[in-house]
Tab-separated table of C-alpha atoms and ligand atoms in Angstrom:
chain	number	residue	atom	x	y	z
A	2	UNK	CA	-24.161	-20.580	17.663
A	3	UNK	CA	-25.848	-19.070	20.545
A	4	UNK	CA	-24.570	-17.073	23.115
A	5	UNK	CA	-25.171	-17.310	26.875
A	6	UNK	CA	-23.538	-14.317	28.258
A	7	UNK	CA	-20.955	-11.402	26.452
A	8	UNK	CA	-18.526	-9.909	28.610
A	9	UNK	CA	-17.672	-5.829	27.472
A	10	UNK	CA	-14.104	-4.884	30.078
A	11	UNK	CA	-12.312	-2.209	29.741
A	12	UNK	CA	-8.612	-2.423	30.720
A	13	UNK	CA	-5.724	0.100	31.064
A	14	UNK	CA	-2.294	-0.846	30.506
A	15	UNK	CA	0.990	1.640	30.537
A	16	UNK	CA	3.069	1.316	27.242
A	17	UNK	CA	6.982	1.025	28.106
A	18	UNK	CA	7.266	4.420	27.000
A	19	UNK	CA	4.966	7.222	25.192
A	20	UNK	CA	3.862	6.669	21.237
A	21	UNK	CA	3.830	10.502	19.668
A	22	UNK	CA	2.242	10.798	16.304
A	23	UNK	CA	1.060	14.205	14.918
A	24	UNK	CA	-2.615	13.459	16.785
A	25	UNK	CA	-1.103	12.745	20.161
A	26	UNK	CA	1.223	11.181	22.626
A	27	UNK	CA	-0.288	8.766	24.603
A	28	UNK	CA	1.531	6.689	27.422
A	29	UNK	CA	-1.037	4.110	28.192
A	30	UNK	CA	-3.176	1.703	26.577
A	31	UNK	CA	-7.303	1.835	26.872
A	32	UNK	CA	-8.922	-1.064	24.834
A	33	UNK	CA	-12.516	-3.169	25.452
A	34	UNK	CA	-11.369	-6.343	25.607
A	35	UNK	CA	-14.606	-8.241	24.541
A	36	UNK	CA	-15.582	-12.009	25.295
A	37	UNK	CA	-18.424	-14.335	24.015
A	38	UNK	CA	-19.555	-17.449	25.993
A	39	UNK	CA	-20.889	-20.315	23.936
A	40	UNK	CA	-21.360	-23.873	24.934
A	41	UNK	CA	-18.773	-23.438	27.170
A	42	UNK	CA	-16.315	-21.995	24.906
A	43	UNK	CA	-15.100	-18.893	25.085
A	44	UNK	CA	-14.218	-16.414	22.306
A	45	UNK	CA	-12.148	-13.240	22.681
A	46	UNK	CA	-11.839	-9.593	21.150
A	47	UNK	CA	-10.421	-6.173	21.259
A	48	UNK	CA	-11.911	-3.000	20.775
A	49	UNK	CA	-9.360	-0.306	18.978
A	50	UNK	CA	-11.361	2.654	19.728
A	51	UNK	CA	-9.637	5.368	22.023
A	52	UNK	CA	-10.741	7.340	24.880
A	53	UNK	CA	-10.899	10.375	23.155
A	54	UNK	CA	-11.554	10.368	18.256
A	55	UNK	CA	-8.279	11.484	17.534
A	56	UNK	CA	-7.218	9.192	15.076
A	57	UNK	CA	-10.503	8.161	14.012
A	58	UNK	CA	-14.055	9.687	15.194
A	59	UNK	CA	-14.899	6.341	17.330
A	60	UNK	CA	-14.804	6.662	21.016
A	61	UNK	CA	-14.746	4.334	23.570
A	62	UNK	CA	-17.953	5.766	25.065
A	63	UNK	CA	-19.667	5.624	22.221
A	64	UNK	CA	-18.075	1.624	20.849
A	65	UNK	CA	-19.726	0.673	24.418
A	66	UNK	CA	-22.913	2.087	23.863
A	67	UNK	CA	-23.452	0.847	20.618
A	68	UNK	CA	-22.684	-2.425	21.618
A	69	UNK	CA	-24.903	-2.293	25.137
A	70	UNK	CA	-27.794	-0.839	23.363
A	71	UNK	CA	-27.980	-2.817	20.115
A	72	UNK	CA	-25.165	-5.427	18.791
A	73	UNK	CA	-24.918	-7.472	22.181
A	74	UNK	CA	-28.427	-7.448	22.290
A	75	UNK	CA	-29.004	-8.415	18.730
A	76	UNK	CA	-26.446	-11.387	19.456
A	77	UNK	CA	-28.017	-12.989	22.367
A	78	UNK	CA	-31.219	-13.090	20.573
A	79	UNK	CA	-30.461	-13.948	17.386
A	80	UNK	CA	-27.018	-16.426	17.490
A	81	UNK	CA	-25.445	-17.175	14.052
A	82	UNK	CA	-24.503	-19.779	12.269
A	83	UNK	CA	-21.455	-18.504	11.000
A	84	UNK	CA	-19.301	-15.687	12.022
A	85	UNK	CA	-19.514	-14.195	8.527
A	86	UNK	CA	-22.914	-13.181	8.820
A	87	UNK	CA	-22.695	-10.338	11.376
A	88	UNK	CA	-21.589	-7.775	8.979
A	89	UNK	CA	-24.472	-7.484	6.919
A	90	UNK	CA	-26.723	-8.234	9.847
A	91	UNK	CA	-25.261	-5.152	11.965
A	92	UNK	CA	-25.168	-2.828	8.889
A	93	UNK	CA	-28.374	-1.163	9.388
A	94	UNK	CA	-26.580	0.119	12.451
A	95	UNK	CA	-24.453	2.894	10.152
A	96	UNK	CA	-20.491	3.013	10.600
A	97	UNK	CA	-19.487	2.173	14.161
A	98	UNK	CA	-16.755	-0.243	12.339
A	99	UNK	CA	-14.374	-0.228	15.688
A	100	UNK	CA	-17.158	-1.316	17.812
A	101	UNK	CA	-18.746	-4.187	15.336
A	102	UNK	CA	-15.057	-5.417	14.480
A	103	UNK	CA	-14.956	-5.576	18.481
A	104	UNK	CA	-18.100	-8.039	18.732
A	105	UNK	CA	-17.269	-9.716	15.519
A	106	UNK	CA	-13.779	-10.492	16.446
A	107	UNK	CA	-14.692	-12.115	19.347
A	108	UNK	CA	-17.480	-14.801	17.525
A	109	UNK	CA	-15.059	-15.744	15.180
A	110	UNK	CA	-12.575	-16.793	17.682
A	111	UNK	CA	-15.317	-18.722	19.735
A	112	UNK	CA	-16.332	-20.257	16.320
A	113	UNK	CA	-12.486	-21.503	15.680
A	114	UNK	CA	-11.982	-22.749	19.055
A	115	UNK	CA	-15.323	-24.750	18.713
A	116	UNK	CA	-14.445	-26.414	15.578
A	117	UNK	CA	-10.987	-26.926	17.242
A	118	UNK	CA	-8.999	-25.310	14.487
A	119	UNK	CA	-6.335	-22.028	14.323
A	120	UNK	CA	-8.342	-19.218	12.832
A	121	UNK	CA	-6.243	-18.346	10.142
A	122	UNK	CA	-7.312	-21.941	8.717
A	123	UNK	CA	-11.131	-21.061	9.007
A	124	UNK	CA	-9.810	-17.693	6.462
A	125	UNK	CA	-7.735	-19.281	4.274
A	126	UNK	CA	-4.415	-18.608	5.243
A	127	UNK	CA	-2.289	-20.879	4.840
A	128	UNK	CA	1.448	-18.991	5.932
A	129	UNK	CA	2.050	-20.374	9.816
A	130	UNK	CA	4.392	-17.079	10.338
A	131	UNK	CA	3.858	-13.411	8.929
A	132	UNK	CA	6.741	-10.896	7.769
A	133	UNK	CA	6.447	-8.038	10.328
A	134	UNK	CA	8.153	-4.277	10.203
A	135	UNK	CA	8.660	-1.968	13.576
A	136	UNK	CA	6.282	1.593	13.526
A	137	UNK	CA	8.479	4.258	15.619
A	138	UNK	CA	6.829	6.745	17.278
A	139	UNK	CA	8.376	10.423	17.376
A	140	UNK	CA	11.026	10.575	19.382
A	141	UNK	CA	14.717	13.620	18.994
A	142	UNK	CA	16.298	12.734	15.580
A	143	UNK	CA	19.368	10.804	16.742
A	144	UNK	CA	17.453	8.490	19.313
A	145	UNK	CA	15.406	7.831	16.481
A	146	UNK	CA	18.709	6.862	14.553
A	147	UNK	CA	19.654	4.525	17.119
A	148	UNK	CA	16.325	3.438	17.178
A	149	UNK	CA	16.031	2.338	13.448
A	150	UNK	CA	19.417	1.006	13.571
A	151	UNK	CA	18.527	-1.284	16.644
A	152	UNK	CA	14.994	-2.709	14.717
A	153	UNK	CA	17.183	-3.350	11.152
A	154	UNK	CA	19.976	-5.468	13.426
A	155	UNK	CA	16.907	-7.348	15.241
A	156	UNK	CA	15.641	-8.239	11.753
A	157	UNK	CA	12.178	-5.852	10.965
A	158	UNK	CA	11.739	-6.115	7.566
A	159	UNK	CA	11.051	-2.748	7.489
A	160	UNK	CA	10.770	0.390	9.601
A	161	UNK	CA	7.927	3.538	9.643
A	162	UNK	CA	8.096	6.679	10.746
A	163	UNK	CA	5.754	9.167	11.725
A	164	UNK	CA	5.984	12.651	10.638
A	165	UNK	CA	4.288	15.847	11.011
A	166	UNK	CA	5.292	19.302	8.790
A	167	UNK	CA	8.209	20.347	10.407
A	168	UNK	CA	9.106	16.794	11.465
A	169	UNK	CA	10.226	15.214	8.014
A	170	UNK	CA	12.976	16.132	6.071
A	171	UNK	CA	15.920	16.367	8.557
A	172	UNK	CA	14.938	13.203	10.058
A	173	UNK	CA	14.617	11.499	6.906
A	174	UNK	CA	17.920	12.631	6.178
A	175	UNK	CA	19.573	11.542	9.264
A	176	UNK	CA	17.906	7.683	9.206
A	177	UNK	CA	18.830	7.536	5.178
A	178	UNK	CA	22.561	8.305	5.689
A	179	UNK	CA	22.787	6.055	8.325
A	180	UNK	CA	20.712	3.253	7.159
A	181	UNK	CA	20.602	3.332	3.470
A	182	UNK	CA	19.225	0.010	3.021
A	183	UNK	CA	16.546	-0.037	4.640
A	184	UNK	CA	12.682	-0.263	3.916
A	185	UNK	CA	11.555	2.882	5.366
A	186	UNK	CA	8.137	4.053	4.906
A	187	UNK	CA	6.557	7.329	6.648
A	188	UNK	CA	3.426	8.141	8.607
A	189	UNK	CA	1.433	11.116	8.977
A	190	UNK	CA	-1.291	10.542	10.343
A	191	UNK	CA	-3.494	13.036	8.087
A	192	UNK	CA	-1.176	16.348	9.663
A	193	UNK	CA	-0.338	17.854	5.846
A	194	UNK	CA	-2.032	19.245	3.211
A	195	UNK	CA	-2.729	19.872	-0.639
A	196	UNK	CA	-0.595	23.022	-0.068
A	197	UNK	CA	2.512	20.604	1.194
A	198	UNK	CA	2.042	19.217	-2.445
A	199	UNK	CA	5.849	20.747	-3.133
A	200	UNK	CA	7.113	19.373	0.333
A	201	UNK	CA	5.382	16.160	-0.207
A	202	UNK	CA	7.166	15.724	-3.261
A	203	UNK	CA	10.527	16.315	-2.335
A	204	UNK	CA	10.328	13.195	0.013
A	205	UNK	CA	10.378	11.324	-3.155
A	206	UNK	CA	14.684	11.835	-2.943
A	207	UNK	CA	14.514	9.484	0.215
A	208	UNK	CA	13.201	6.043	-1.589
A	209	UNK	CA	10.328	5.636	0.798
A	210	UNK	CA	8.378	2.634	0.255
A	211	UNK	CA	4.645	4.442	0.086
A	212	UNK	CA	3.923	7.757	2.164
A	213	UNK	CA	0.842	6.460	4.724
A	214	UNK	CA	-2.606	8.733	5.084
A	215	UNK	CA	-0.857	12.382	4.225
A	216	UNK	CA	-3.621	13.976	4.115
A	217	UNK	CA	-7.008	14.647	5.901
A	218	UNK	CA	-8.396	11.198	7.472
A	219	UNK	CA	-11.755	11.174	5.200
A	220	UNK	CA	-10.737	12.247	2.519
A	221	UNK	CA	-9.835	10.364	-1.067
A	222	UNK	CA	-10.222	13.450	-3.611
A	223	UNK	CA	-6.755	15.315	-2.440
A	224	UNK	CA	-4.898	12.343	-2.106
A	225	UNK	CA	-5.665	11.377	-5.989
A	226	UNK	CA	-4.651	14.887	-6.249
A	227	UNK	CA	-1.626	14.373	-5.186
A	228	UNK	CA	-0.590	11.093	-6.363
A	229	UNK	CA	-0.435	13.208	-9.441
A	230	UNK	CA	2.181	14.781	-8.140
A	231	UNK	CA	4.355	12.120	-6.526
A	232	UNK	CA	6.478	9.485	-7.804
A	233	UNK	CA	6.391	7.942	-3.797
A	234	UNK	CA	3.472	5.565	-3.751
A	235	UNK	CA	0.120	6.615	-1.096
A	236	UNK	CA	-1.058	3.935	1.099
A	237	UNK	CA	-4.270	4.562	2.831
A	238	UNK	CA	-5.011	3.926	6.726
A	239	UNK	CA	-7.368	6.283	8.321
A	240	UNK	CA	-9.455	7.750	5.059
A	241	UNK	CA	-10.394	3.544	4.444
A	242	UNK	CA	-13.143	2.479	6.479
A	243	UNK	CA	-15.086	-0.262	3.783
A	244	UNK	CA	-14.551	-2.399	1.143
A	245	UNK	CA	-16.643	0.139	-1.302
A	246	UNK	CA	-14.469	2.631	-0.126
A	247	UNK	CA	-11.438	0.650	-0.769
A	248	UNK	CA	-12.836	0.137	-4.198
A	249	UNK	CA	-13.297	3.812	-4.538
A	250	UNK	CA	-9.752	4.646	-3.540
A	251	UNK	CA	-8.177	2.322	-5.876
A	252	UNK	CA	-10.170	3.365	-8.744
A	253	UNK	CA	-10.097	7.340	-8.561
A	254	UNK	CA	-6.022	6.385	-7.988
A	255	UNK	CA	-6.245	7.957	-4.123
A	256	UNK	CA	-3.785	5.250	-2.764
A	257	UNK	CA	-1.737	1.897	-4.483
A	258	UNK	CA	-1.087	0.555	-0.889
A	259	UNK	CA	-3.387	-0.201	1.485
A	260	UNK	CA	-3.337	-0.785	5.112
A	261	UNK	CA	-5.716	-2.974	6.477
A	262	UNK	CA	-6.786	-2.737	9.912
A	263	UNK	CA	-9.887	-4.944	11.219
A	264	UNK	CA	-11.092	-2.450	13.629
A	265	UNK	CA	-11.101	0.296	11.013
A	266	UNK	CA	-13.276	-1.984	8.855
A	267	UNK	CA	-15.874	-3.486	11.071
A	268	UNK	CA	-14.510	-6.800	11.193
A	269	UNK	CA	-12.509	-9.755	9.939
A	270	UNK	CA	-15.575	-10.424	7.359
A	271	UNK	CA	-15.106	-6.891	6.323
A	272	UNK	CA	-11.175	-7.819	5.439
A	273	UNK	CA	-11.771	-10.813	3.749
A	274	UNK	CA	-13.981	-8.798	0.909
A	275	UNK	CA	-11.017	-5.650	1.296
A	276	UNK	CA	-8.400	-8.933	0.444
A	277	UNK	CA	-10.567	-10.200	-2.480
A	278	UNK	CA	-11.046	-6.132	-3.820
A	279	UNK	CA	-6.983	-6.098	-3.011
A	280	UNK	CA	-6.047	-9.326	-4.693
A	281	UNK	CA	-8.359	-8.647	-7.900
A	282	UNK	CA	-6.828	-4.932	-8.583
A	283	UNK	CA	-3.023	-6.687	-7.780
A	284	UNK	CA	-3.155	-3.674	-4.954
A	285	UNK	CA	-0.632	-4.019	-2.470
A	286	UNK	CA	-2.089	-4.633	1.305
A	287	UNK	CA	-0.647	-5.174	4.676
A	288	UNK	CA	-1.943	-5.365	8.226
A	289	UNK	CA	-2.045	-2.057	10.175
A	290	UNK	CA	-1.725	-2.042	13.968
A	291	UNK	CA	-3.051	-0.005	16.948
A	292	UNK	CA	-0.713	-1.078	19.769
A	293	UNK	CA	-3.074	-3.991	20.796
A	294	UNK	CA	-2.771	-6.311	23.819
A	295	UNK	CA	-1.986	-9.644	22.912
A	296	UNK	CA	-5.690	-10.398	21.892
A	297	UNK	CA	-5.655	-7.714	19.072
A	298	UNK	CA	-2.115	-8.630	17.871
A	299	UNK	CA	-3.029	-12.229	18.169
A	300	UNK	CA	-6.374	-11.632	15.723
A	301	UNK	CA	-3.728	-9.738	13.299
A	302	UNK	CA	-1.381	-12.089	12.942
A	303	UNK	CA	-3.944	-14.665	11.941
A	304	UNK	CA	-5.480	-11.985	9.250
A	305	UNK	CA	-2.501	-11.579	7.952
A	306	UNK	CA	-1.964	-15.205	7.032
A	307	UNK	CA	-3.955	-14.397	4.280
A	308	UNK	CA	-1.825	-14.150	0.849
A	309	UNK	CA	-2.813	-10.980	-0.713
A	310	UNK	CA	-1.104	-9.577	2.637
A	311	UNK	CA	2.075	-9.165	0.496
A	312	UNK	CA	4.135	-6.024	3.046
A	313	UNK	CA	5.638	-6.830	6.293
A	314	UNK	CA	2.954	-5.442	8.774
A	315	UNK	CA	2.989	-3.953	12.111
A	316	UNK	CA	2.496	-6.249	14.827
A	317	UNK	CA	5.623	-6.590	15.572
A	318	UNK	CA	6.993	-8.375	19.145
A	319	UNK	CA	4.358	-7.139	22.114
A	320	UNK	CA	7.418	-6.853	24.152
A	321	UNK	CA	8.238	-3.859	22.339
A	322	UNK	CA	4.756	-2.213	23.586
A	323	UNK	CA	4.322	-3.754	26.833
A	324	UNK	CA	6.299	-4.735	30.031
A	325	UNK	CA	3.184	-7.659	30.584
A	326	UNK	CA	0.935	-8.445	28.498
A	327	UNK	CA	-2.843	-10.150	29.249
A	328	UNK	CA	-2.160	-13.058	27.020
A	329	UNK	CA	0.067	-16.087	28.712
A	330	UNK	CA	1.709	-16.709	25.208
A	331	UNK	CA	4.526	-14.310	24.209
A	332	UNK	CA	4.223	-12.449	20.703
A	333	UNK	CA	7.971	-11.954	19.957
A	334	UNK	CA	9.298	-11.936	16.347
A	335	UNK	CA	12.289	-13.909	15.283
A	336	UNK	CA	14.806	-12.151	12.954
A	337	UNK	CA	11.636	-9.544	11.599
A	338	UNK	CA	9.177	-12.689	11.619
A	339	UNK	CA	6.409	-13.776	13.746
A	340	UNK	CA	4.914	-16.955	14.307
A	341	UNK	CA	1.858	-17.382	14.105
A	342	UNK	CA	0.131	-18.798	17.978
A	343	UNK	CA	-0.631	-22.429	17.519
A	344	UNK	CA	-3.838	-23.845	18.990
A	345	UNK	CA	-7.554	-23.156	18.246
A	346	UNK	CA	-9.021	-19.640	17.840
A	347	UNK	CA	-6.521	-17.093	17.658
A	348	UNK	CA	-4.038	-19.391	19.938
A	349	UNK	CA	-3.726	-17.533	23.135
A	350	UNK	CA	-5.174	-17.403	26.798
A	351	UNK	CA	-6.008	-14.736	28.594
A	352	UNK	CA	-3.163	-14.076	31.952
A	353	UNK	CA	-6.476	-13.739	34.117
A	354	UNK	CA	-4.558	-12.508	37.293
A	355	UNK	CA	-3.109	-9.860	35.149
A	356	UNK	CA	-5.940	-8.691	33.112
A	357	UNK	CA	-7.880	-8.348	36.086
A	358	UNK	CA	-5.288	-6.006	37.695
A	359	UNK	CA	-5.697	-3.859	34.597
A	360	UNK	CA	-9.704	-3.731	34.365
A	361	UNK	CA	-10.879	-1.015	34.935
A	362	UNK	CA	-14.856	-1.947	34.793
A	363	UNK	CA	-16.720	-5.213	33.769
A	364	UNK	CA	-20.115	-5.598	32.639
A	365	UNK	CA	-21.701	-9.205	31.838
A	366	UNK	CA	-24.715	-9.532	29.731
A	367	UNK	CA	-26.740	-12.203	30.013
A	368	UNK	CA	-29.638	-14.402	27.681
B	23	OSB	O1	-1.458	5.092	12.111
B	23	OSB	O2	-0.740	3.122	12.040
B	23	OSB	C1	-1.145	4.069	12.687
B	23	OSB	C2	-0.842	3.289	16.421
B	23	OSB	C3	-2.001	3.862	16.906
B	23	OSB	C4	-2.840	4.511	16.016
B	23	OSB	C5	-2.515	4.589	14.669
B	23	OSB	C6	-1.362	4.010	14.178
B	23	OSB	C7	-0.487	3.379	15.086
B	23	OSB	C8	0.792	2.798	14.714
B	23	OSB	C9	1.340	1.714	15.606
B	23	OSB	O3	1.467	3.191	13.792
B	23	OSB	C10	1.382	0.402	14.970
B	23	OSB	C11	1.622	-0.705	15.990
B	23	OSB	O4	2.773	-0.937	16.366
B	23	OSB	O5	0.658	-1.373	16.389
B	24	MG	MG1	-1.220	4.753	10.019
C-alpha cells in the first residue's frame, strides 16, 4: 500500500455527563481521530491519548509530535504491504504505544476496506457480535445503586466500578445487597497500595470477578505481591503496555486477567501476539475501553471478535457516552450484546457535518 496523504484532527466532544475515576473527572472527550488515504480508500483511527498523562504518561502533544516528526513520515515514504508490519518497523521509535496504535489502526482499516472485507475477518474472528459489560464512573453511593440496577435490567453482562481508598467498601456493600447476582468487578485505577494489602483483602467477602490495576500503573512486582495475599483475582490495565510485558506479568503471577486495550499496546498487531501469549497460558483477556468515539469503539468491537477474548468487555452502547456521535452507524447493545458493524473495514462512516463541528484543528500531510 502506499499512502497519498494522512490526515492527524483533533476533535472535542462533551460526554452526557462527567466520568470520575481516582485520576480525574473529565466531562469531555479529546481524541486524534487519524485517517489514511490510499487509492482512493480511506482508512480511519483514534488516538486514546489525553490532554494531560494521567492515566498513562502519553499526551496528546506529544502522540502528535511523534507522529508529525517520524511515523507519518516514515509511512508516506515507505507504504506496506501489510498492516502487520508497522510494529516492528516503528519500534526503533521506543514506547509511544497510544500514538503508533493511532497510525496503525487507521492502515488496517484502509487495508480491510480495500480487500472489501469486515476487519475482524482479516484477524481471525469469527463471532459477528461481542458480550459487552457497563464501566460506571464514581458517582454518591445510591445513584450508583440505581445505576447498576438500570445496566443489569438492560442486559450488561457485567458491571465495574471504580474505586479509590475511601471509596470501596460501603459502596460495595450497598451494590451487593441490592444486586447479588451480578458480575461486578472493581477499578482503581493504580490509587492503593502494598500497605492497603489488609483492605485489599477484605474485598475478597464481595465475590468480585478480578480487582483491575490496584496498584501503581508500572508496576508488576507489588501486584505479585499481593496476589499472594488475595483470593480475588488481579487483572492488569495500565501496568501492561507489550506483549513481553504481558508475558512477564503472567509468569511472575502479577495478574490472571488481562485487559487488553489497542492503544495501550501500540496497535492491533501488538494484540494479536498479547491474544496468542493469552490463549497459550489459558489467561483470561477482555477488551478495555477509553470512552472512544464511534471509530475507537468500532476498532474494539472487531478486536474483540477474536476468541481468546473470553470476558464481556467495555464498549458498551456509545449512546451511553455520547448525545452524537461522529460515526453515522449507531453502536447500541442488545440485551448486554453488541453487534458487530457490517461492511468493510471496521463498518462505519464518518457523520462528516458532525465531526467537523467538533474539530478542533486539522493538519493534512501529503507524499
Ligand atoms: O481504566 O478502564 C479504564 C476510561 C478512561 C480511562 C481508563 C479507563 C476507562 C474506563 C471506561 O473504565 C471504559 C469505557 O466505557 O470505555
Ligand atoms: Mg482500567
Amino acid at each position: 500500500m502506499r499512502f497519498d496523504e494522512i490526515e492527524l484532527r483533533v476533535i472535542r466532544m462533551p460526554y452526557r455527563s462527567a466520568f470520575k475515576t481516582s485520576f480525574a473527572s473529565e466531562s469531555q472527550k479529546v481524541a486524534v481521530i487519524t485517517t489514511v488515504r490510499s487509492d482512493g480508500v480511506e482508512g480511519y483511527g483514534e488516538g486514546v491519548m489525553d490532554p494531560l498523562p494521567m492515566y498513562r504518561e502519553e499526551t496528546i502533544a506529544g502522540g502528535l509530535g511523534l507522529m508529525r516528526d517520524a511515523l507519518v513520515p516514515w509511512l508516506l515514504q515507505h507504504g506496506c504491504l501489510h498492516p502487520s508490519e508497522l510494529l516492528d518497523a516503528w519500534s526503533r521509535w521506543r514506547g509511544n504505544s497510544m500514538a503508533k496504535a493511532a497510525v496503525e489502526l487507521a492502515v488496517w482499516d484502509c487495508f480491510a476496506r480495500q480487500q472489501d472485507v469486515p476487519l475482524c475477518s482479516l484477524l481471525g474472528g469469527r463471532r459477528t457480535e461481542i458480550e459487552v459489560g457497563a464501566s460506571l464512573g464514581m458517582n454518591p453511593v445510591p445513584e450508583t445503586v440505581a445505576s447498576v440496577e438500570h445496566h443489569v435490567a438492560e442486559g450488561y453482562r457485567r458491571v465495574k466500578l471504580k474505586i479509590e481508598p475511601g471509596w470501596d467498601r460501603e459502596l460495595l456493600t450497598a451494590v451487593r445487597s441490592a444486586c447479588p447476582q451480578v458480575e461486578l468487578t472493581v477499578d482503581a485505577n493504580s490509587a492503593y497500595a502494598l500497605d492497603d494489602t489488609d483492605l485489599l483483602r477484605s474485598f475478597d467477602e464481595f465475590d468480585l470477578h478480578y480487582i483491575e490495576q490496584p496498584l501503581h500503573w508500572d508496576d508488576l512486582h507489588d501486584h505479585a505481591t499481593l496476589a499472594r495475599s488475595l483470593r480475588t483475582p488481579i487483572c492488569l490495565d495500565e501496568s501492561l503496555t507489550s506483549p513481553a510485558r504481558v508475558k512477564a506479568a503472567l509468569d511472575m503471577g502479577a495478574c490472571t486477567v488481562v485487559n487488553v486495550k489497542v492503544g495501550r499496546f501500540g496497535g492491533i498487531e501488538s494484540v494479536v501476539r498479547v491474544h496468542d501469549i493469552c490463549v497459550e497460558r489459558n489467561a483470561p483477556m477482555w477488551c478495555g475501553g477509553m470512552l472512544e468515539t464511534g471509530i475507537g469503539r468500532a476498532h474494539n468491537i472487531h478486536l474483540a471478535t477474536l476468541p481468546g477474548f473470553v470476558y464481556p468487555g467495555d464498549t458498551a452502547s456509545a449512546s451511553r457516552t455520547y448525545a452524537r456521535d461522529i460515526v453515522e452507524q449507531p453502536l447500541e447493545a442488545v440485551d448486554g450484546v453488541m453487534p458487530v458493524p457490517a461492511g468493510s473495514g471496521i463498518g462505519v462512516t464518518l457523520d462528516r457535518a458532525f465531526l467537523d463541528s467538533v474539530t478542533e484543528s486539522v493538519e493534512v500531510l501529503r507524499q
